[in-house]
Coordinates of C-alpha atoms and ligand atoms in Angstrom, one line a residue:
M1 CA -91.3 -34.1 18.9
N2 CA -93.7 -31.1 19.4
P3 CA -95.8 -29.8 16.5
V4 CA -93.3 -26.9 15.8
Q5 CA -90.4 -29.3 15.6
W6 CA -92.4 -31.6 13.4
L7 CA -93.3 -28.7 11.1
L8 CA -89.6 -27.6 10.9
M9 CA -88.8 -31.2 10.0
V10 CA -91.3 -31.3 7.3
L11 CA -90.1 -28.0 5.9
L12 CA -86.5 -29.2 6.0
I13 CA -87.4 -32.4 4.1
F14 CA -89.3 -30.3 1.7
F15 CA -86.4 -28.0 1.1
L16 CA -84.0 -30.8 0.8
S17 CA -86.1 -32.4 -1.8
R18 CA -86.5 -29.1 -3.7
F19 CA -82.8 -28.7 -3.4
S20 CA -82.2 -32.2 -4.9
L21 CA -84.2 -31.1 -7.9
S22 CA -81.4 -28.7 -8.8
A23 CA -78.8 -31.5 -8.8
D24 CA -76.7 -32.1 -11.8
I25 CA -78.5 -35.2 -13.2
I26 CA -81.6 -36.1 -15.1
T27 CA -82.9 -39.7 -14.7
Q28 CA -86.0 -41.5 -15.7
H29 CA -87.7 -40.4 -12.5
H30 CA -86.0 -37.0 -12.1
F31 CA -86.8 -34.9 -15.2
I32 CA -87.0 -31.2 -15.8
E33 CA -90.2 -29.4 -16.8
D34 CA -90.4 -26.0 -18.4
N35 CA -93.6 -25.4 -16.5
N36 CA -91.8 -25.5 -13.2
D37 CA -88.8 -23.5 -14.3
E38 CA -86.6 -26.4 -13.5
V39 CA -82.9 -26.6 -14.2
I40 CA -80.0 -28.8 -13.4
I41 CA -76.7 -27.3 -12.2
S42 CA -73.2 -28.7 -12.5
S43 CA -71.6 -29.8 -9.3
G44 CA -69.3 -26.8 -9.1
K45 CA -72.2 -24.5 -10.1
V46 CA -70.5 -23.4 -13.3
F47 CA -73.1 -24.3 -15.8
A48 CA -76.9 -24.7 -15.8
L49 CA -79.2 -26.6 -18.2
G50 CA -82.8 -25.7 -18.6
F51 CA -85.4 -24.0 -20.8
F52 CA -84.9 -20.5 -22.2
S53 CA -86.2 -18.1 -24.8
P54 CA -83.5 -16.4 -26.9
G55 CA -83.6 -12.6 -27.5
N56 CA -87.0 -11.3 -28.1
S57 CA -88.4 -14.7 -29.1
R58 CA -91.0 -16.5 -27.0
N59 CA -90.1 -19.9 -28.4
R60 CA -88.7 -22.3 -25.9
Y61 CA -85.4 -24.2 -26.2
V62 CA -83.3 -26.4 -24.0
G63 CA -79.9 -24.9 -23.5
I64 CA -76.8 -24.7 -21.4
W65 CA -75.6 -21.4 -19.9
Y66 CA -73.2 -20.0 -17.3
H67 CA -74.8 -20.3 -13.9
Q68 CA -72.9 -17.5 -12.2
I69 CA -72.8 -14.9 -15.0
P70 CA -75.8 -12.6 -14.7
E71 CA -76.4 -12.2 -18.4
K72 CA -77.7 -15.5 -19.8
I73 CA -75.0 -16.6 -22.3
V74 CA -76.3 -19.7 -24.0
V75 CA -73.4 -22.0 -25.0
W76 CA -75.3 -24.9 -26.3
V77 CA -78.9 -25.6 -27.6
A78 CA -80.6 -28.9 -28.0
N79 CA -83.6 -28.3 -30.2
R80 CA -82.0 -25.6 -32.4
N81 CA -84.4 -26.0 -35.3
N82 CA -87.4 -27.3 -33.4
P83 CA -88.6 -24.7 -30.9
I84 CA -91.5 -25.5 -28.6
K85 CA -94.1 -22.8 -28.8
D86 CA -95.4 -23.1 -25.2
N87 CA -94.2 -24.1 -21.8
S88 CA -95.1 -27.7 -22.1
G89 CA -91.5 -29.0 -22.6
I90 CA -90.2 -31.9 -20.6
L91 CA -86.7 -33.2 -20.8
R92 CA -86.3 -36.7 -19.6
I93 CA -84.7 -40.1 -20.1
D94 CA -87.1 -42.0 -22.3
S95 CA -88.0 -45.6 -22.1
L96 CA -85.1 -46.5 -24.5
G97 CA -82.5 -44.7 -22.4
N98 CA -82.1 -41.6 -24.6
L99 CA -82.3 -38.1 -23.3
S100 CA -85.3 -36.7 -25.1
L101 CA -87.3 -33.5 -25.2
F102 CA -91.1 -34.0 -25.3
Q103 CA -94.1 -31.7 -25.4
R104 CA -96.7 -32.7 -22.8
N105 CA -98.9 -35.5 -24.0
Q106 CA -96.8 -36.1 -27.1
T107 CA -95.0 -39.4 -27.7
V108 CA -92.8 -38.2 -30.6
P109 CA -89.9 -36.2 -29.2
V110 CA -89.0 -32.7 -30.4
W111 CA -85.4 -33.6 -29.9
S112 CA -83.5 -36.7 -28.8
T113 CA -79.9 -37.9 -28.3
N114 CA -81.3 -40.8 -30.5
I115 CA -78.2 -42.9 -30.3
S116 CA -78.3 -46.4 -31.6
I117 CA -76.7 -48.5 -28.9
R118 CA -78.5 -51.7 -28.1
G119 CA -78.8 -53.3 -24.7
T120 CA -78.4 -50.1 -22.7
R121 CA -81.8 -49.3 -21.4
S122 CA -80.8 -47.5 -18.3
S123 CA -78.9 -44.2 -18.5
I124 CA -78.7 -40.8 -16.9
A125 CA -77.7 -37.4 -18.2
R126 CA -75.4 -35.1 -16.3
I127 CA -74.2 -31.6 -16.8
L128 CA -70.5 -31.1 -16.1
D129 CA -68.6 -28.1 -14.9
S130 CA -67.0 -28.0 -18.3
G131 CA -70.4 -27.2 -19.9
N132 CA -70.5 -30.7 -21.4
L133 CA -73.9 -32.5 -21.1
V134 CA -73.2 -36.3 -21.0
L135 CA -75.4 -39.3 -21.3
L136 CA -74.0 -42.0 -19.1
Q137 CA -74.7 -45.7 -18.7
N138 CA -76.5 -45.9 -15.3
D139 CA -74.6 -48.9 -13.9
T140 CA -71.2 -47.3 -13.3
R141 CA -72.1 -43.8 -14.5
K142 CA -68.8 -43.6 -16.3
V143 CA -69.3 -44.9 -19.8
V144 CA -70.3 -41.9 -22.0
L145 CA -72.9 -42.8 -24.5
W146 CA -73.4 -39.4 -26.0
Q147 CA -72.1 -35.9 -25.2
S148 CA -73.1 -32.4 -26.2
F149 CA -69.4 -31.5 -26.9
D150 CA -69.7 -33.8 -29.9
H151 CA -72.6 -31.8 -31.2
P152 CA -71.6 -28.2 -30.7
T153 CA -73.8 -25.3 -31.7
N154 CA -72.1 -21.9 -32.1
T155 CA -69.8 -22.0 -29.1
W156 CA -66.5 -23.5 -28.4
L157 CA -65.6 -24.1 -24.7
L158 CA -62.5 -25.1 -23.0
S159 CA -61.6 -28.8 -23.3
M160 CA -64.1 -29.2 -26.2
K161 CA -62.6 -30.6 -29.3
I162 CA -63.3 -29.1 -32.7
G163 CA -62.4 -31.2 -35.7
L164 CA -63.0 -34.7 -37.0
S165 CA -62.3 -38.3 -36.2
F166 CA -61.5 -40.5 -39.1
R167 CA -62.3 -43.6 -37.0
T168 CA -65.8 -42.7 -36.0
G169 CA -66.6 -40.2 -38.8
L170 CA -67.6 -37.7 -36.2
N171 CA -67.0 -34.1 -37.3
R172 CA -67.5 -31.3 -34.7
I173 CA -68.5 -28.1 -36.5
L174 CA -69.6 -24.8 -35.0
T175 CA -72.6 -23.2 -36.7
S176 CA -73.8 -19.7 -36.1
W177 CA -77.3 -19.0 -34.9
K178 CA -79.7 -17.6 -37.4
S179 CA -80.1 -14.4 -35.4
P180 CA -80.0 -13.4 -31.7
D181 CA -83.7 -14.5 -31.6
D182 CA -83.2 -17.8 -33.3
P183 CA -80.6 -20.4 -32.5
G184 CA -81.5 -22.4 -35.6
F185 CA -78.7 -23.3 -38.0
G186 CA -77.3 -20.1 -39.5
I187 CA -75.2 -19.6 -42.6
Y188 CA -71.7 -19.4 -41.0
S189 CA -69.9 -22.6 -40.0
L190 CA -66.4 -23.1 -38.6
R191 CA -64.9 -26.5 -39.5
M192 CA -61.6 -28.3 -39.5
I193 CA -60.4 -28.9 -43.1
P194 CA -57.9 -31.8 -43.0
D195 CA -57.0 -31.7 -46.7
G196 CA -53.4 -30.9 -47.6
F197 CA -52.3 -29.5 -44.2
P198 CA -55.1 -28.9 -41.7
Q199 CA -56.7 -25.5 -41.0
L200 CA -59.9 -24.1 -39.6
V201 CA -62.1 -22.6 -42.2
M202 CA -65.2 -20.5 -41.7
Y203 CA -67.7 -20.9 -44.5
K204 CA -70.6 -18.7 -45.5
G205 CA -72.9 -21.3 -46.8
S206 CA -70.5 -23.4 -48.9
T207 CA -68.1 -20.5 -49.7
P208 CA -64.9 -20.1 -47.7
W209 CA -65.1 -16.8 -45.7
W210 CA -62.1 -16.8 -43.4
R211 CA -59.3 -19.2 -42.7
S212 CA -57.3 -19.6 -39.6
G213 CA -54.2 -20.6 -41.6
P214 CA -52.3 -23.8 -40.5
W215 CA -51.2 -24.7 -37.1
T216 CA -47.6 -23.4 -36.6
G217 CA -46.8 -25.7 -33.6
Q218 CA -48.0 -23.0 -31.2
R219 CA -51.0 -21.3 -32.7
W220 CA -53.0 -20.7 -35.8
T221 CA -51.2 -18.4 -38.2
G222 CA -54.3 -16.3 -38.8
I223 CA -55.0 -15.6 -35.1
P224 CA -52.0 -13.4 -34.2
E225 CA -53.4 -12.7 -30.7
M226 CA -52.4 -16.3 -29.8
S227 CA -48.9 -15.1 -28.7
K228 CA -46.6 -16.9 -26.4
K229 CA -48.1 -15.2 -23.3
Y230 CA -51.5 -16.6 -24.2
V231 CA -53.4 -17.7 -21.2
I232 CA -54.7 -20.8 -22.9
N233 CA -53.0 -24.2 -23.5
D234 CA -53.7 -25.6 -26.9
Y235 CA -53.6 -29.1 -28.2
F236 CA -53.5 -29.7 -31.9
V237 CA -53.7 -33.3 -33.1
N238 CA -53.0 -34.3 -36.7
S239 CA -52.9 -38.1 -36.9
D240 CA -54.3 -40.9 -39.0
D241 CA -57.1 -41.2 -36.4
E242 CA -58.1 -37.6 -36.1
V243 CA -57.5 -33.9 -36.8
S244 CA -58.6 -31.9 -33.8
Y245 CA -57.9 -28.9 -31.7
N246 CA -58.8 -28.4 -28.0
T247 CA -57.8 -26.0 -25.2
S248 CA -57.4 -25.8 -21.5
V249 CA -56.5 -22.9 -19.2
K250 CA -53.4 -22.2 -17.3
N251 CA -55.5 -20.8 -14.4
A252 CA -58.7 -22.5 -13.6
S253 CA -60.4 -19.3 -12.7
I254 CA -60.4 -18.2 -16.3
I255 CA -63.7 -18.4 -18.1
T256 CA -63.4 -18.2 -21.9
R257 CA -65.4 -19.1 -25.0
G258 CA -65.2 -18.9 -28.7
V259 CA -68.3 -18.0 -30.8
T260 CA -69.0 -18.2 -34.5
N261 CA -71.4 -15.4 -34.5
E262 CA -74.3 -14.5 -36.7
T263 CA -72.3 -11.8 -38.5
G264 CA -69.7 -14.4 -39.6
I265 CA -67.1 -13.5 -37.0
L266 CA -65.1 -15.9 -34.8
E267 CA -65.0 -14.1 -31.4
G268 CA -62.7 -15.2 -28.6
L269 CA -64.0 -13.9 -25.3
I270 CA -62.7 -13.9 -21.7
W271 CA -64.8 -13.1 -18.7
N272 CA -63.4 -10.3 -16.6
H273 CA -64.4 -11.1 -13.0
E274 CA -63.6 -7.6 -11.7
D275 CA -65.6 -5.7 -14.2
Q276 CA -68.2 -8.4 -14.6
R277 CA -68.1 -8.2 -18.4
W278 CA -66.9 -10.1 -21.4
I279 CA -63.7 -8.9 -23.1
V280 CA -63.2 -9.7 -26.8
F281 CA -59.6 -10.8 -27.1
Y282 CA -59.8 -11.7 -30.8
S283 CA -62.3 -11.4 -33.6
H284 CA -61.7 -12.6 -37.1
P285 CA -62.1 -11.7 -39.9
K286 CA -61.1 -8.2 -38.8
E287 CA -59.5 -6.5 -41.8
Q288 CA -60.2 -6.7 -45.5
C289 CA -57.0 -8.8 -45.8
D290 CA -58.7 -11.5 -43.6
F291 CA -61.5 -12.2 -46.0
Y292 CA -60.9 -15.3 -48.0
G293 CA -59.3 -14.7 -51.4
H294 CA -59.4 -10.9 -51.0
C295 CA -56.6 -10.5 -53.5
G296 CA -57.5 -13.4 -55.6
P297 CA -55.2 -16.2 -56.9
N298 CA -51.4 -15.3 -56.8
G299 CA -52.1 -12.0 -55.1
Y300 CA -51.3 -11.3 -51.5
C301 CA -52.7 -8.8 -49.1
N302 CA -50.7 -6.3 -47.1
P303 CA -52.8 -4.0 -45.0
Y304 CA -49.8 -1.9 -44.1
R305 CA -49.0 -0.6 -47.6
A306 CA -48.4 3.0 -47.8
D307 CA -50.3 3.5 -51.1
D308 CA -53.3 2.0 -49.5
F309 CA -54.3 -0.6 -52.1
E310 CA -53.6 -3.7 -50.0
C311 CA -53.3 -6.2 -52.9
T312 CA -50.0 -7.0 -54.6
C313 CA -49.2 -9.7 -57.1
F314 CA -46.5 -12.3 -56.2
P315 CA -43.2 -11.7 -58.1
G316 CA -43.5 -12.9 -61.7
F317 CA -47.3 -12.2 -61.8
E318 CA -49.4 -9.3 -62.9
P319 CA -53.0 -8.3 -62.3
K320 CA -55.4 -10.4 -64.3
S321 CA -57.5 -7.4 -65.0
P322 CA -55.6 -4.1 -64.7
E323 CA -58.9 -2.3 -64.8
A324 CA -60.3 -4.1 -61.8
W325 CA -56.9 -3.6 -60.1
F326 CA -57.1 0.1 -60.8
I327 CA -60.4 0.4 -59.1
R328 CA -59.0 -1.6 -56.2
D329 CA -60.8 -4.8 -56.7
G330 CA -58.2 -7.5 -56.3
T331 CA -60.4 -10.5 -56.2
G332 CA -59.6 -11.5 -59.8
G333 CA -56.0 -12.0 -58.7
C334 CA -52.9 -12.3 -60.8
V335 CA -51.6 -14.3 -63.7
R336 CA -48.1 -15.3 -64.8
K337 CA -46.3 -12.5 -66.7
P338 CA -45.7 -13.7 -70.3
S339 CA -42.3 -14.9 -71.4
I340 CA -41.1 -15.9 -68.0
S341 CA -39.3 -19.2 -67.8
M342 CA -40.0 -21.0 -64.6
C343 CA -38.6 -24.4 -65.4
G344 CA -34.9 -25.4 -65.0
N345 CA -33.7 -22.0 -66.0
G346 CA -31.9 -20.9 -62.8
E347 CA -35.0 -20.0 -60.8
G348 CA -34.7 -19.5 -57.1
F349 CA -36.8 -18.3 -54.2
I350 CA -37.7 -15.1 -52.5
K351 CA -38.4 -15.2 -48.8
F352 CA -41.5 -13.4 -47.6
T353 CA -41.6 -13.0 -43.8
H354 CA -44.6 -12.6 -41.4
V355 CA -47.0 -14.3 -43.8
K356 CA -50.2 -16.1 -43.3
V357 CA -49.2 -18.8 -45.8
P358 CA -51.5 -19.6 -48.8
D359 CA -54.5 -21.9 -48.4
T360 CA -52.9 -25.2 -47.3
S361 CA -55.9 -27.3 -48.3
V362 CA -54.1 -27.5 -51.7
A363 CA -50.6 -27.8 -50.3
H364 CA -48.6 -31.0 -50.1
A365 CA -47.2 -31.8 -46.6
D366 CA -44.2 -33.9 -46.0
M367 CA -43.5 -34.0 -42.3
S368 CA -40.2 -35.9 -42.7
M369 CA -38.4 -33.1 -44.4
G370 CA -36.6 -30.1 -43.1
L371 CA -36.5 -26.7 -44.7
K372 CA -33.4 -27.4 -46.8
Q373 CA -34.8 -30.5 -48.3
C374 CA -38.1 -28.8 -48.8
K375 CA -36.3 -26.1 -50.9
E376 CA -34.6 -28.8 -53.0
K377 CA -37.9 -30.7 -53.5
C378 CA -39.6 -27.5 -54.6
L379 CA -36.8 -26.4 -56.9
R380 CA -36.6 -29.8 -58.6
N381 CA -40.3 -29.8 -59.5
C382 CA -41.3 -27.2 -62.1
S383 CA -44.9 -27.2 -60.9
C384 CA -43.8 -26.2 -57.4
M385 CA -44.7 -22.5 -56.8
A386 CA -43.7 -22.0 -53.1
Y387 CA -42.7 -23.8 -50.0
A388 CA -42.7 -23.2 -46.2
S389 CA -42.0 -25.0 -43.0
A390 CA -45.1 -26.8 -41.7
Y391 CA -44.7 -26.4 -37.9
S392 CA -42.6 -23.3 -38.3
E393 CA -42.6 -22.6 -34.5
I394 CA -41.3 -26.0 -33.4
N395 CA -37.6 -26.0 -33.1
R396 CA -36.5 -24.1 -36.2
G397 CA -39.2 -25.6 -38.3
V398 CA -40.5 -29.1 -38.8
G399 CA -42.0 -30.5 -42.0
C400 CA -42.4 -29.2 -45.5
L401 CA -45.3 -27.6 -47.3
T402 CA -45.2 -27.1 -51.0
W403 CA -47.7 -25.5 -53.3
D404 CA -48.4 -26.4 -57.0
G405 CA -50.6 -24.1 -58.9
D406 CA -52.2 -20.9 -57.6
L407 CA -51.3 -19.4 -54.2
L408 CA -54.5 -18.4 -52.5
D409 CA -55.4 -16.1 -49.7
A410 CA -51.9 -15.1 -48.4
R411 CA -51.5 -12.0 -46.2
I412 CA -48.8 -10.2 -44.4
Y413 CA -48.5 -9.3 -40.7
T414 CA -46.1 -7.0 -39.0
Q415 CA -44.9 -9.4 -36.3
T416 CA -46.5 -12.8 -36.4
G417 CA -46.9 -15.1 -39.4
Q418 CA -44.5 -17.5 -41.1
D419 CA -41.8 -17.5 -43.7
L420 CA -42.9 -18.3 -47.2
Y421 CA -40.5 -18.9 -50.0
V422 CA -41.9 -18.1 -53.4
R423 CA -40.4 -19.3 -56.7
V424 CA -39.1 -16.6 -59.0
D425 CA -37.3 -16.7 -62.3
A426 CA -33.6 -16.2 -62.9
N427 CA -34.1 -12.6 -64.1
Y428 CA -35.7 -11.6 -60.9
L429 CA -32.9 -13.1 -58.9
G430 CA -30.3 -11.6 -61.3
R431 CA -31.5 -8.1 -61.4
C432 CA -28.6 -7.2 -59.2
P433 CA -25.3 -8.9 -59.8
T434 CA -25.0 -10.2 -56.3
F435 CA -28.7 -11.0 -55.9
N436 CA -29.3 -14.2 -54.2
S437 CA -32.5 -15.0 -52.5
L438 CA -31.2 -14.0 -49.1
F439 CA -30.1 -10.6 -50.4
A440 CA -33.5 -10.2 -52.1
T441 CA -35.1 -11.0 -48.8
N442 CA -33.3 -8.3 -47.0
I443 CA -34.2 -5.7 -49.6
Y444 CA -37.8 -6.9 -49.6
M445 CA -37.9 -6.7 -45.8
Q446 CA -36.5 -3.2 -45.8
V447 CA -39.2 -2.1 -48.2
A448 CA -41.8 -3.8 -46.1
V449 CA -40.6 -2.2 -42.9
L450 CA -40.5 1.2 -44.6
T451 CA -44.1 0.9 -45.8
V452 CA -45.2 -0.2 -42.4
K453 CA -43.7 2.9 -40.8
T454 CA -45.3 5.3 -43.3
G455 CA -48.5 3.4 -43.1
S456 CA -48.9 3.8 -39.4
S457 CA -47.8 7.5 -39.2
Ligands
NAG501 C1 -82.1 -44.4 -28.4 O1 -83.3 -44.5 -29.2 C2 -83.0 -45.4 -30.3 C3 -84.3 -45.4 -31.2 O2 -84.5 -44.1 -31.6 C4 -82.7 -46.8 -29.8 O3 -82.4 -47.6 -30.9 C5 -81.5 -46.7 -28.9 O4 -81.3 -48.0 -28.3 C6 -81.7 -45.7 -27.8 N1 -80.5 -45.5 -27.1 C7 -80.2 -46.0 -25.9 C8 -78.9 -45.6 -25.2 O5 -81.0 -46.7 -25.3
NAG502 C1 -102.0 -34.1 -20.7 O1 -101.3 -34.6 -19.6 C2 -101.8 -34.2 -18.4 C3 -100.9 -34.7 -17.3 O2 -99.5 -34.7 -17.7 C4 -103.2 -34.6 -18.2 O3 -103.7 -34.1 -16.9 C5 -104.1 -34.1 -19.3 O4 -105.3 -34.7 -19.2 C6 -103.5 -34.6 -20.6 N1 -104.2 -33.9 -21.7 C7 -104.6 -34.6 -22.7 C8 -105.4 -33.8 -23.8 O5 -104.4 -35.8 -22.9
NAG503 C1 -83.7 -40.7 -34.7 O1 -83.0 -41.3 -35.8 C2 -83.7 -41.9 -36.8 C3 -82.8 -42.6 -37.8 O2 -81.7 -41.9 -38.0 C4 -84.5 -40.8 -37.5 O3 -85.4 -41.3 -38.5 C5 -85.4 -40.1 -36.4 O4 -86.1 -39.0 -37.0 C6 -84.6 -39.6 -35.3 N1 -85.4 -39.1 -34.2 C7 -85.2 -37.9 -33.6 C8 -86.2 -37.6 -32.6 O5 -84.3 -37.2 -33.8
NAG504 C1 -79.5 -46.4 -11.6 O1 -78.5 -46.7 -10.7 C2 -78.9 -46.5 -9.4 C3 -77.7 -46.8 -8.4 O2 -76.5 -46.7 -9.1 C4 -80.1 -47.3 -9.0 O3 -80.5 -47.0 -7.7 C5 -81.2 -47.0 -10.0 O4 -82.3 -47.9 -9.7 C6 -80.7 -47.2 -11.4 N1 -81.8 -46.8 -12.3 C7 -82.2 -47.5 -13.3 C8 -83.3 -47.0 -14.1 O5 -81.7 -48.6 -13.5
NAG505 C1 -57.2 -32.3 -25.7 O1 -56.3 -32.9 -26.6 C2 -55.2 -33.6 -26.0 C3 -54.4 -34.2 -27.2 O2 -55.2 -35.1 -27.9 C4 -55.7 -34.7 -25.1 O3 -54.6 -35.3 -24.5 C5 -56.6 -34.1 -24.1 O4 -57.2 -35.1 -23.3 C6 -57.7 -33.4 -24.7 N1 -58.5 -32.7 -23.7 C7 -59.8 -33.0 -23.6 C8 -60.5 -32.3 -22.5 O5 -60.4 -33.7 -24.4
NAG506 C1 -55.5 -17.3 -11.1 O1 -56.3 -16.1 -11.3 C2 -56.8 -15.5 -10.1 C3 -57.7 -14.4 -10.5 O2 -57.3 -13.6 -11.5 C4 -55.6 -15.0 -9.3 O3 -56.0 -14.4 -8.1 C5 -54.6 -16.2 -9.0 O4 -53.5 -15.7 -8.4 C6 -54.3 -16.9 -10.3 N1 -53.5 -18.1 -10.0 C7 -52.4 -18.4 -10.6 C8 -51.7 -19.6 -10.2 O5 -51.9 -17.6 -11.5
NAG507 C1 -70.1 -10.6 -33.8 O1 -68.8 -10.3 -33.3 C2 -68.4 -9.0 -33.5 C3 -66.9 -8.8 -33.1 O2 -66.8 -9.1 -31.7 C4 -69.3 -8.0 -32.9 O3 -69.0 -6.7 -33.2 C5 -70.7 -8.3 -33.4 O4 -71.6 -7.4 -32.7 C6 -71.1 -9.7 -33.1 N1 -72.4 -10.0 -33.7 C7 -73.4 -10.5 -33.0 C8 -74.6 -10.7 -33.8 O5 -73.2 -10.9 -31.9
NAG508 C1 -44.1 -32.6 -59.2 O1 -45.4 -32.2 -58.6 C2 -46.5 -32.8 -59.2 C3 -47.7 -32.2 -58.6 O2 -47.7 -32.4 -57.3 C4 -46.4 -34.3 -59.0 O3 -47.5 -34.9 -59.6 C5 -45.1 -34.8 -59.5 O4 -45.0 -36.2 -59.2 C6 -43.9 -34.1 -59.0 N1 -42.7 -34.5 -59.6 C7 -41.6 -34.8 -59.0 C8 -40.4 -35.2 -59.8 O5 -41.5 -34.8 -57.7

């Protein structure tokens, strides 16, 4: 071997060793240092993990971003609320087997996976092509000890579950960043609410802000963009063990993410490979009618109304405060009209079509009943105000939802949405001699169609 060959050999070894630094794993011996701009990259080069500074901030965080998309879109952050103020961060497997973030010469970590599993002192961390960072037991490198998908920040990726496990107590919640410069816990959070019949609810602090509505069997009622031609496969699980939702794509080349952003909007985005930009394919809340409780208890919101006040009381109700209603503030909602008999006096139901049904966290769900039995159940019980199919888009409807008490946060759509049957008194049904609920529905629908037309002209 002549000196030149020898030099090439050394260089080659050097490059190979540098190259191995950008592998997809972190071990006790192979860690990443901010100082050296080190990252690990998933095997298919989809995601990278390393140090970054958000927006105009100079603080340093450990995060995960798309490796091949020019703009650094951070989908997960480790030390959200504990930034490092300089470039001294080191992310490594500590002596106990946790993945931990240290500042140079400090023994207390800034952040750690901090899992309490005894006996496993040897683990590795790997970044996967899904964007999931997993802590694995070193021996087989298969047993997952911890994963970032169980601790989401503001972004929801394909194959990531949102929701909770009753078995483990784990609840996967998205929380907005504080600002584009600060990935700390912001005020908006999107969480699965299992009460009554499950739905996703975005909160502003502890106040409901927006509601996805329940799962219809094919999509969330409150996300009309999830039509049948949707490019994403959805999996909704509602069992004794868990209530969760995850997604996959029909075509693996699709890159998509959902973000609970700092302005309280759930954005669904898809990467457009040709134009090299993100396309927002849904964002909610979008209209006034999307904001939780916009028309108060027993009012519903119809953005297509011709006379442009979007709030209406359900039949048999009147505005609680006519003054507020007059100045187009519907949030006080509606109260029962006096002298209406709603108990065993020949009441019936009026069908509302294309509805985001009222808040299901206070509904009763009985999955063994069909719509007919559901109607009977509701009619029998004087405290029952309304009913609907639970999975309205499976077969011709599966399960029964009933509401006692106030109907909250319902709205009307033009095309999507579910059927909602609202209890009305005999007078309402009897206003026309041949008025049965079906007839009433038709009249109602004609009115609705008419207002939609004038509204959009
Ligand atoms: C992680 O650290 C905790 C102490 O903070 C320790 O009890 C646990 O065993 C460690 N986890 C692993 C996988 O070693
Ligand atoms: C910090 O650690 C570095 C090596 O990592 C060492 O050279 C330096 O002396 C240490 N500084 C202090 C103050 O201990
Ligand atoms: C690890 O968990 C323990 C107990 O829950 C907690 O006291 C400690 O602050 C945690 N450490 C880190 C670095 O998160
Ligand atoms: C992890 O496993 C690899 C081989 O699977 C082995 O070479 C290495 O020594 C192990 N590391 C530790 C810290 O046990
Ligand atoms: C998504 O949920 C379905 C139903 O529980 C499950 O079969 C599938 O494995 C989940 N996908 C992922 C990536 O967790
Ligand atoms: C997947 O998407 C790519 C890029 O848009 C397209 O070229 C390809 O034909 C698609 N594959 C399928 C099976 O639809
Ligand atoms: C939040 O999403 C909305 C809708 O896509 C967008 O207009 C807004 O700029 C986003 N806000 C931030 C802070 O990204
Ligand atoms: C009527 O509904 C109330 C409230 O859900 C419930 O407590 C009661 O048992 C129901 N009565 C009948 C006869 O189903």
